[in-house]
PDB file of C-alpha atoms and ligand atoms in Angstrom:
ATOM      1  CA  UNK G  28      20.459 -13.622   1.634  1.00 63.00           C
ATOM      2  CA  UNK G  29      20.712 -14.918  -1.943  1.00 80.00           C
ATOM      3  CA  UNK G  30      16.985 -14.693  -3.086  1.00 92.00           C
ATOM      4  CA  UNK G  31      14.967 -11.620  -2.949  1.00 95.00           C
ATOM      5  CA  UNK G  32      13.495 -11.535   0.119  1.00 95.00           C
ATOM      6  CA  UNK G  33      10.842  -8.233   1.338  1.00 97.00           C
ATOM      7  CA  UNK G  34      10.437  -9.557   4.689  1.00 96.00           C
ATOM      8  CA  UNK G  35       7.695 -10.214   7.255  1.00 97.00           C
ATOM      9  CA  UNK G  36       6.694  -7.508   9.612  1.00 96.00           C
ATOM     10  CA  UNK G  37       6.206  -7.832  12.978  1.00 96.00           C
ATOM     11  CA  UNK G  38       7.592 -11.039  12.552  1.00 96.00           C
ATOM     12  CA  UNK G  39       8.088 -12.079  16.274  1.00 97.00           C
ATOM     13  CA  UNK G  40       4.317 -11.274  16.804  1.00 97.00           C
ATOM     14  CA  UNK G  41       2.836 -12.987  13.517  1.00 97.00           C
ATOM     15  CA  UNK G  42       4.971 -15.914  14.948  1.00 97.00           C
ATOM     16  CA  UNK G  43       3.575 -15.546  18.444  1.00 97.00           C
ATOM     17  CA  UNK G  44      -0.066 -15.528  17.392  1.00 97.00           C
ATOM     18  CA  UNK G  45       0.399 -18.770  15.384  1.00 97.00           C
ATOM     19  CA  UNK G  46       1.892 -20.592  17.833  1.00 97.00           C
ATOM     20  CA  UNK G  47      -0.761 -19.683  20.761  1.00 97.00           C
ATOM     21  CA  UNK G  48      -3.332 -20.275  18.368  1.00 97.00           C
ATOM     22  CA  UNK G  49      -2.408 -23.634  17.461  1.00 97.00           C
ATOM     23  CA  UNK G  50      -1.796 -24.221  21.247  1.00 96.00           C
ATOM     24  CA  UNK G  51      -4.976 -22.496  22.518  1.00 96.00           C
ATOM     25  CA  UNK G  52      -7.407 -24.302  19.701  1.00 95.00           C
ATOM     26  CA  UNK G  53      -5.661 -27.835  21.218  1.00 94.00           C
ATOM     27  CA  UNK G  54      -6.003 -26.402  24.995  1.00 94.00           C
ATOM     28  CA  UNK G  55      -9.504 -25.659  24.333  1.00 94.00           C
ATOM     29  CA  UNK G  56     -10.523 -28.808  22.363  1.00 92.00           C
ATOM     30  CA  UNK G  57      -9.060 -30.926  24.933  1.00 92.00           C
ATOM     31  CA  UNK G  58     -10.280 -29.635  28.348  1.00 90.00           C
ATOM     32  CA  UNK G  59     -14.420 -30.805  27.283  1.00 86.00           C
ATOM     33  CA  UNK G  60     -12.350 -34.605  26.234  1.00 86.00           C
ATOM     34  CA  UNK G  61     -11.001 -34.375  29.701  1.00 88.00           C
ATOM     35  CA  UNK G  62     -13.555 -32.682  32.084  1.00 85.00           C
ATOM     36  CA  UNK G  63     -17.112 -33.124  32.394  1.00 85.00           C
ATOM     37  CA  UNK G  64     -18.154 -29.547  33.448  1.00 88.00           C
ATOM     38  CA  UNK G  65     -20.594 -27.247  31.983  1.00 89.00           C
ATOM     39  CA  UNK G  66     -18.476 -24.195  32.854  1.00 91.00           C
ATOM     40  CA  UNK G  67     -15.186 -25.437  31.872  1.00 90.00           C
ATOM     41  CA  UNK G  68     -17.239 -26.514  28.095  1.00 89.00           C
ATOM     42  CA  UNK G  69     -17.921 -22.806  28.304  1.00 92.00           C
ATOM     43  CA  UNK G  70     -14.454 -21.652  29.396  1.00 93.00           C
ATOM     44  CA  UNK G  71     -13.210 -23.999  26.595  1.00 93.00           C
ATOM     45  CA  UNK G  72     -15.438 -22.789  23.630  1.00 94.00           C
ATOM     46  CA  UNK G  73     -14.209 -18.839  24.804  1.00 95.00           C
ATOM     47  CA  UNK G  74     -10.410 -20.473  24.460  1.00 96.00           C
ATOM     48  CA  UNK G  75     -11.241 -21.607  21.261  1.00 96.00           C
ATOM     49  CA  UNK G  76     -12.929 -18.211  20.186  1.00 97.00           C
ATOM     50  CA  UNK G  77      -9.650 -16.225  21.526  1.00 97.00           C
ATOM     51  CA  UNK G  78      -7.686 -19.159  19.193  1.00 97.00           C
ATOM     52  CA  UNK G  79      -9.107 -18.931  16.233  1.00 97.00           C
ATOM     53  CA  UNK G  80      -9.307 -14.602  16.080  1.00 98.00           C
ATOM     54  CA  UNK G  81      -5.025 -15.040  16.774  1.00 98.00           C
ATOM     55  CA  UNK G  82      -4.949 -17.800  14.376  1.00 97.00           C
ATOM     56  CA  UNK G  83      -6.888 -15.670  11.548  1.00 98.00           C
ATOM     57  CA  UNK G  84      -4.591 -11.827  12.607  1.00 98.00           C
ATOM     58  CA  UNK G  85      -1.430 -14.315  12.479  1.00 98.00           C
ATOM     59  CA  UNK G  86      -2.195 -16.032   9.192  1.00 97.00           C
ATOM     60  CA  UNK G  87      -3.408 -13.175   7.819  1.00 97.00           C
ATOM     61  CA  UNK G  88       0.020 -11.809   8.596  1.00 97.00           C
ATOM     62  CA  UNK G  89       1.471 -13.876   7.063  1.00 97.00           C
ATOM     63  CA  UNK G  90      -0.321 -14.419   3.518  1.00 97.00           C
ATOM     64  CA  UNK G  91       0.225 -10.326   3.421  1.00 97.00           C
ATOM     65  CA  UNK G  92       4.644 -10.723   3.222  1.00 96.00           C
ATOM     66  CA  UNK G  93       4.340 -13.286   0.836  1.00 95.00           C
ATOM     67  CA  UNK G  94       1.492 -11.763  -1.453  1.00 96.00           C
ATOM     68  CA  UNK G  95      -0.427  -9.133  -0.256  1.00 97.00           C
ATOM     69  CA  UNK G  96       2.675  -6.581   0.272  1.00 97.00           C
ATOM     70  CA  UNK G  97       3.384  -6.878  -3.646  1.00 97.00           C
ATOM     71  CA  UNK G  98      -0.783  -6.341  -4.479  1.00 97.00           C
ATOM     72  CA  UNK G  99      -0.260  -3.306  -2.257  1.00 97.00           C
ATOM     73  CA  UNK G 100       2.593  -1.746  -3.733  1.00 98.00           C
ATOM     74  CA  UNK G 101       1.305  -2.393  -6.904  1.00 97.00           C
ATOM     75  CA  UNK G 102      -1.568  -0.715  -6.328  1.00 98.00           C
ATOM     76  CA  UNK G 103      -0.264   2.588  -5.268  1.00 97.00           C
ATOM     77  CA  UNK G 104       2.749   2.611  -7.399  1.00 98.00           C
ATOM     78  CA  UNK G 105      -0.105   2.394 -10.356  1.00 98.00           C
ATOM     79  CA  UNK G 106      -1.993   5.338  -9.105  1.00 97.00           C
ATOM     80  CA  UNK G 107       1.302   7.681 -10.231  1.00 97.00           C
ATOM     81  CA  UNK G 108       1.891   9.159 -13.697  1.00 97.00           C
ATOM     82  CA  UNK G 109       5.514   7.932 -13.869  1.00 98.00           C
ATOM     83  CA  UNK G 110       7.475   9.825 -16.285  1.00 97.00           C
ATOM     84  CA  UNK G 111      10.858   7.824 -15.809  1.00 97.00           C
ATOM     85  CA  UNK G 112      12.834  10.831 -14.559  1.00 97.00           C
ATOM     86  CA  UNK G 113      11.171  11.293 -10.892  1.00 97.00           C
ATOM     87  CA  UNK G 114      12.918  12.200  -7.361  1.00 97.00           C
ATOM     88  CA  UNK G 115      11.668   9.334  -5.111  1.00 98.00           C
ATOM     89  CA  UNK G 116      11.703   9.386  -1.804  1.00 97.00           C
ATOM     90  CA  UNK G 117      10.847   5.864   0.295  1.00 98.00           C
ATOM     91  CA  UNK G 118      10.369   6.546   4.240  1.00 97.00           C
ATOM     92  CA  UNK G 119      10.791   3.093   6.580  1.00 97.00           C
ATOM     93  CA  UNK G 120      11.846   1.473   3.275  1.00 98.00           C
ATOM     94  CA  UNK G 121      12.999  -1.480   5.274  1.00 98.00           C
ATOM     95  CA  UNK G 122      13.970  -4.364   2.576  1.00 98.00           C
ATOM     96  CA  UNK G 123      13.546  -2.148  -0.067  1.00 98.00           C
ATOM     97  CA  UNK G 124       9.565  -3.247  -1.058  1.00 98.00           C
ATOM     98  CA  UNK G 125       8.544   0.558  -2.453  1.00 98.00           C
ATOM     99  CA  UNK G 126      11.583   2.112  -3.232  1.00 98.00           C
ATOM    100  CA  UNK G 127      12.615  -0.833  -5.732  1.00 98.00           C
ATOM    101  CA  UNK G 128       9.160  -0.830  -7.442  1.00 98.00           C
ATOM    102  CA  UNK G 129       9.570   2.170  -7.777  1.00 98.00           C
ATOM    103  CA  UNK G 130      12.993   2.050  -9.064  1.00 98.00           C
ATOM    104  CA  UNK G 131      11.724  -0.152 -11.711  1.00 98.00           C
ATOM    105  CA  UNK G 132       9.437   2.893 -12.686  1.00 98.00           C
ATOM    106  CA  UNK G 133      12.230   4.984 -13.388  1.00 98.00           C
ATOM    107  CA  UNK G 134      14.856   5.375 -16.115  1.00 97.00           C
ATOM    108  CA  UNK G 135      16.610   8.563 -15.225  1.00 97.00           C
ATOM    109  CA  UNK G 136      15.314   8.959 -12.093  1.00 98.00           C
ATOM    110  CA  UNK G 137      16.517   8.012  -8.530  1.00 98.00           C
ATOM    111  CA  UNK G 138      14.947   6.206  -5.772  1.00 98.00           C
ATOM    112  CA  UNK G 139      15.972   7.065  -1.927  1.00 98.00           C
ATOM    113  CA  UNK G 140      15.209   4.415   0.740  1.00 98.00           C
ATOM    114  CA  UNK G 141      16.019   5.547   4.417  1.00 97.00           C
ATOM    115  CA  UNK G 142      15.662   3.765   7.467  1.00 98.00           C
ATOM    116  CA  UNK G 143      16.814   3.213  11.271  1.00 96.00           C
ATOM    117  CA  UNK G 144      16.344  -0.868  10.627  1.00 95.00           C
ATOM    118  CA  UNK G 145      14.823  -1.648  13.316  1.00 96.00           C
ATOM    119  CA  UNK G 146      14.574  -5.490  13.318  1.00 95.00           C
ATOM    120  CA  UNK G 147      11.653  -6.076  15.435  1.00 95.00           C
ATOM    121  CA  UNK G 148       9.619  -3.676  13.005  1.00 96.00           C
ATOM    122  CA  UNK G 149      10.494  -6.060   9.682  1.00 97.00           C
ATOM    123  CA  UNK G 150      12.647  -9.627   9.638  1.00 96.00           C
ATOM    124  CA  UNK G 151      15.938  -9.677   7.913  1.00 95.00           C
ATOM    125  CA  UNK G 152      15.864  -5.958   8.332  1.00 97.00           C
ATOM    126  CA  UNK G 153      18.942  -4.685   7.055  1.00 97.00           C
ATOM    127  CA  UNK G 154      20.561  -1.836   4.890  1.00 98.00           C
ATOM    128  CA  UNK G 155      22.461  -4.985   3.652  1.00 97.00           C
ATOM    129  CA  UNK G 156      19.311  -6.799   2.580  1.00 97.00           C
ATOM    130  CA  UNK G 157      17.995  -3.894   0.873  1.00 98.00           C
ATOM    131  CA  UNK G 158      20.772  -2.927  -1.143  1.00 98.00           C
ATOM    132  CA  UNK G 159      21.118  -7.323  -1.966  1.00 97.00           C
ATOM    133  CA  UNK G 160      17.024  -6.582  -3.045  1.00 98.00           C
ATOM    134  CA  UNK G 161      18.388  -4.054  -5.355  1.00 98.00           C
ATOM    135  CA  UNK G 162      20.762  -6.039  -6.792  1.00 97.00           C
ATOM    136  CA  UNK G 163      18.792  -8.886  -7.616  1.00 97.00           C
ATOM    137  CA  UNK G 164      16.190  -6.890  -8.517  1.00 97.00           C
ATOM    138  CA  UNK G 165      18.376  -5.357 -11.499  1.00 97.00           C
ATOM    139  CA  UNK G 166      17.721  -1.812 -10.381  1.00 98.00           C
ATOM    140  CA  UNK G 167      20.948  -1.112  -7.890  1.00 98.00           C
ATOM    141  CA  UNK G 168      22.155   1.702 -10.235  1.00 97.00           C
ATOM    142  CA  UNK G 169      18.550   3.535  -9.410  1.00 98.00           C
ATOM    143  CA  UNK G 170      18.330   3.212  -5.620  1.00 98.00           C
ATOM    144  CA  UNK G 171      20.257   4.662  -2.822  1.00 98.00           C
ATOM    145  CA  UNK G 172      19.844   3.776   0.863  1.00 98.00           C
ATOM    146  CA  UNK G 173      20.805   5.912   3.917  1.00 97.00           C
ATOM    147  CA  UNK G 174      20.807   5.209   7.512  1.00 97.00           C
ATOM    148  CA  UNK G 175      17.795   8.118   8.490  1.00 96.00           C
ATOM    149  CA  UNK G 176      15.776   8.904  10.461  1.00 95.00           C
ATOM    150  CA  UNK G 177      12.137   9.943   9.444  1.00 94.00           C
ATOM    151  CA  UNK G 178      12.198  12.571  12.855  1.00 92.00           C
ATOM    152  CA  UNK G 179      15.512  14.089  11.471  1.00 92.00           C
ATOM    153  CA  UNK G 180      15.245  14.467   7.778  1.00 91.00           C
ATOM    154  CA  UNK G 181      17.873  15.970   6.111  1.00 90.00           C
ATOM    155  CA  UNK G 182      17.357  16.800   2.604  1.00 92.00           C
ATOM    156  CA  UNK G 183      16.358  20.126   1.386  1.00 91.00           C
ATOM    157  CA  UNK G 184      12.647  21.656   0.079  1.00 89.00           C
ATOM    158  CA  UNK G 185      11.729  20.384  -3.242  1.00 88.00           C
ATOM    159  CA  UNK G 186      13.679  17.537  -3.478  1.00 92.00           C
ATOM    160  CA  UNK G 187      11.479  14.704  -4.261  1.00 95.00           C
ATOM    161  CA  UNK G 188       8.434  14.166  -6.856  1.00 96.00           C
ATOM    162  CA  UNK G 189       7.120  11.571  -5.211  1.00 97.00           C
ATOM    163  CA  UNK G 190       7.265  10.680  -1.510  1.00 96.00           C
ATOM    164  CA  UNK G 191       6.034   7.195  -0.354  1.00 97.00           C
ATOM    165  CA  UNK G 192       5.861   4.796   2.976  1.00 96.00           C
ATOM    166  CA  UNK G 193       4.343   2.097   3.980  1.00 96.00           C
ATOM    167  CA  UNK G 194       4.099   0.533   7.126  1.00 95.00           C
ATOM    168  CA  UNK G 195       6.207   3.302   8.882  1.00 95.00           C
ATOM    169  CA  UNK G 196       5.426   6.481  10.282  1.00 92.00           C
ATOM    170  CA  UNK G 197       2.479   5.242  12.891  1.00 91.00           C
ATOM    171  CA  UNK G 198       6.070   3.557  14.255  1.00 88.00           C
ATOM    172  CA  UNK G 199       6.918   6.908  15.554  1.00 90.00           C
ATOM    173  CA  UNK G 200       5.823   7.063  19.164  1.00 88.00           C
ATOM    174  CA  UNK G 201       5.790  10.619  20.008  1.00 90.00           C
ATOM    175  CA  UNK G 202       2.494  12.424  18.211  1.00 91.00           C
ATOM    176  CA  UNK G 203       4.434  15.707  17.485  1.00 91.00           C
ATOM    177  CA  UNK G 204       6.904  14.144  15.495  1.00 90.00           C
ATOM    178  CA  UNK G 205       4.572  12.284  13.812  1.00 92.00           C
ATOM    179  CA  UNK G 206       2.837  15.726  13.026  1.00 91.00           C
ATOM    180  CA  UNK G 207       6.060  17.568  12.335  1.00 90.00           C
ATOM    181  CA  UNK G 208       7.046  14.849  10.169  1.00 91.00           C
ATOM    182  CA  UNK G 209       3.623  15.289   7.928  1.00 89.00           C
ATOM    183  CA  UNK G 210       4.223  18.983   7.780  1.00 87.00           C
ATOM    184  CA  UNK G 211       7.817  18.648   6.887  1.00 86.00           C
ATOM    185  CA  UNK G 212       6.619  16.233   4.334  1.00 88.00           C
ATOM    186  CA  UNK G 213       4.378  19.003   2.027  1.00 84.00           C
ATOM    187  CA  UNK G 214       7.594  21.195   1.689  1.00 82.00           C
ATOM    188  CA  UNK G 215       9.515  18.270  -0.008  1.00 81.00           C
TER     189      UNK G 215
HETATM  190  C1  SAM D  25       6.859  -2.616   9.102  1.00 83.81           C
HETATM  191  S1  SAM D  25       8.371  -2.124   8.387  1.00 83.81           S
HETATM  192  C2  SAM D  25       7.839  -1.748   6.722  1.00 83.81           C
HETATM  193  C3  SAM D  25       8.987  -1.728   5.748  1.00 83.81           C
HETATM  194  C4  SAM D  25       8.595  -1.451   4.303  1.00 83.81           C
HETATM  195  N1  SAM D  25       8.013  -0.143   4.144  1.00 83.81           N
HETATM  196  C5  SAM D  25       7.638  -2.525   3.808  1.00 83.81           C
HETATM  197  O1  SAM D  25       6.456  -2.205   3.514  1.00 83.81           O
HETATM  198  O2  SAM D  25       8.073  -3.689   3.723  1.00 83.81           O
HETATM  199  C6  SAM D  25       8.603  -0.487   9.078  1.00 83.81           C
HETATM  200  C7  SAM D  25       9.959   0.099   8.740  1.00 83.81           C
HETATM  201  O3  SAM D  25      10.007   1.438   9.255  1.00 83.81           O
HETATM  202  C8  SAM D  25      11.303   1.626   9.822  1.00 83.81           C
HETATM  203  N2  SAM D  25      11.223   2.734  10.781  1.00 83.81           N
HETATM  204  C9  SAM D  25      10.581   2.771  11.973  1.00 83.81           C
HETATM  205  N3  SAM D  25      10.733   3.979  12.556  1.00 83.81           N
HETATM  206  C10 SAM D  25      11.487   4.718  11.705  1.00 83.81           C
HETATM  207  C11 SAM D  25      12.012   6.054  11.742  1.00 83.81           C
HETATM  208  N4  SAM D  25      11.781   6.876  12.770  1.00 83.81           N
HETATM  209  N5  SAM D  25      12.746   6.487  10.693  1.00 83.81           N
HETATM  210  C12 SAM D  25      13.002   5.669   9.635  1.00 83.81           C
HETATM  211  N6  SAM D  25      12.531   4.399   9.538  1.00 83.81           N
HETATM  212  C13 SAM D  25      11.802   3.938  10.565  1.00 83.81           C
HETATM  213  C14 SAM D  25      11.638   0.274  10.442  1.00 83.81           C
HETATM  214  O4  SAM D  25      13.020   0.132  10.710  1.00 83.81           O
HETATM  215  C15 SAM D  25      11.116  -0.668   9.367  1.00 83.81           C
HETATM  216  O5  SAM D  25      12.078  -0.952   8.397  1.00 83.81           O
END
């Protein structure tokens, strides 16, 4: 990876929905060409309905890694009074999206990305990636990345100023840890 790439998430299912949306809006357009039956028209015109809702969820999947992520991040990075010397902590940081904006807020401060990369949640999702994000991104010597996992935190109370994640913690199956996670969360 040479060029600063954030990654698409859920990439395997924005792909999926795509392709059986192309294929489903041909399936359905072509059985009325082929068959003249009232219910199959009907059949058809649900195929098409079902087509176009996985066409719209996949494309809109898309057009949200290539812009809308950045208008996001943009958004709530501007709703913090950065000083320059904040503690930042970025959970599920994946290719780095929050924790280098937020690096880029910072002059003496430090910016923590942890993650358990898991690829199917984010493409190109690496610790590798993240730290060649940094790089590019001129802000390597404010970031640090560790393999962690958002159940098993490790740092102690009062570390961070600011705590962000996006896209992350509804990844964590189990409710309780989800909870315990929140809680853990208010003491940092
Ligand atoms: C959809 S991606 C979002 C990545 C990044 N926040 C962004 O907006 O581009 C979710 C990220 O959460 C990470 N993740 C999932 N469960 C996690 C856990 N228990 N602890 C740490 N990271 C986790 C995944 O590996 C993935 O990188």
């Amino acid at each position: 990876m040479n060029k600063i790439n954030y990654g698409f998430d859920a990439s395997a299912i924005m792909r999926n929905m795509i392709i059986f949306g192309a294929t489903l809006i041909f399936l359905g357009l072509l059985i009325p060409y082929f068959f003249d039956s009232t219910v199959l028209k009907y059949i058809s015109y649900v195929i098409i309905l079902v087509a176009v809702v996985l066409l719209i969820l996949g494309t809109s999947m898309y057009v949200y890694g290539i812009k809308g992520k950045f208008k996001m991040r943009d958004f709530v990075l501007s709703k913090i009074d950065w000083k320059g010397n904040e503690n930042v902590l970025d959970i599920g940081t994946g290719l780095g999206v929050y924790m280098i904006g937020a690096a880029k807020k910072l002059t003496t401060g430090k910016s923590i990305g942890i993650d358990i990369w898991r690829a199917e949640d984010l493409s190109n999702n690496t610790m590798e990636n993240a730290y060649k994000n940094a790089e590019l991104e001129n802000v390597r010597n404010k970031v640090e990345i560790l393999n962690e996992d958002a159940c098993k935190l490790s740092f102690a109370n009062n570390t961070f100023d600011v705590i962000l994640s996006m896209y992350c913690i509804h990844n964590i199956e189990d409710k309780k840890s989800r909870n315990e996670l929140v809680m853990k969360l208010q003491e940092y």
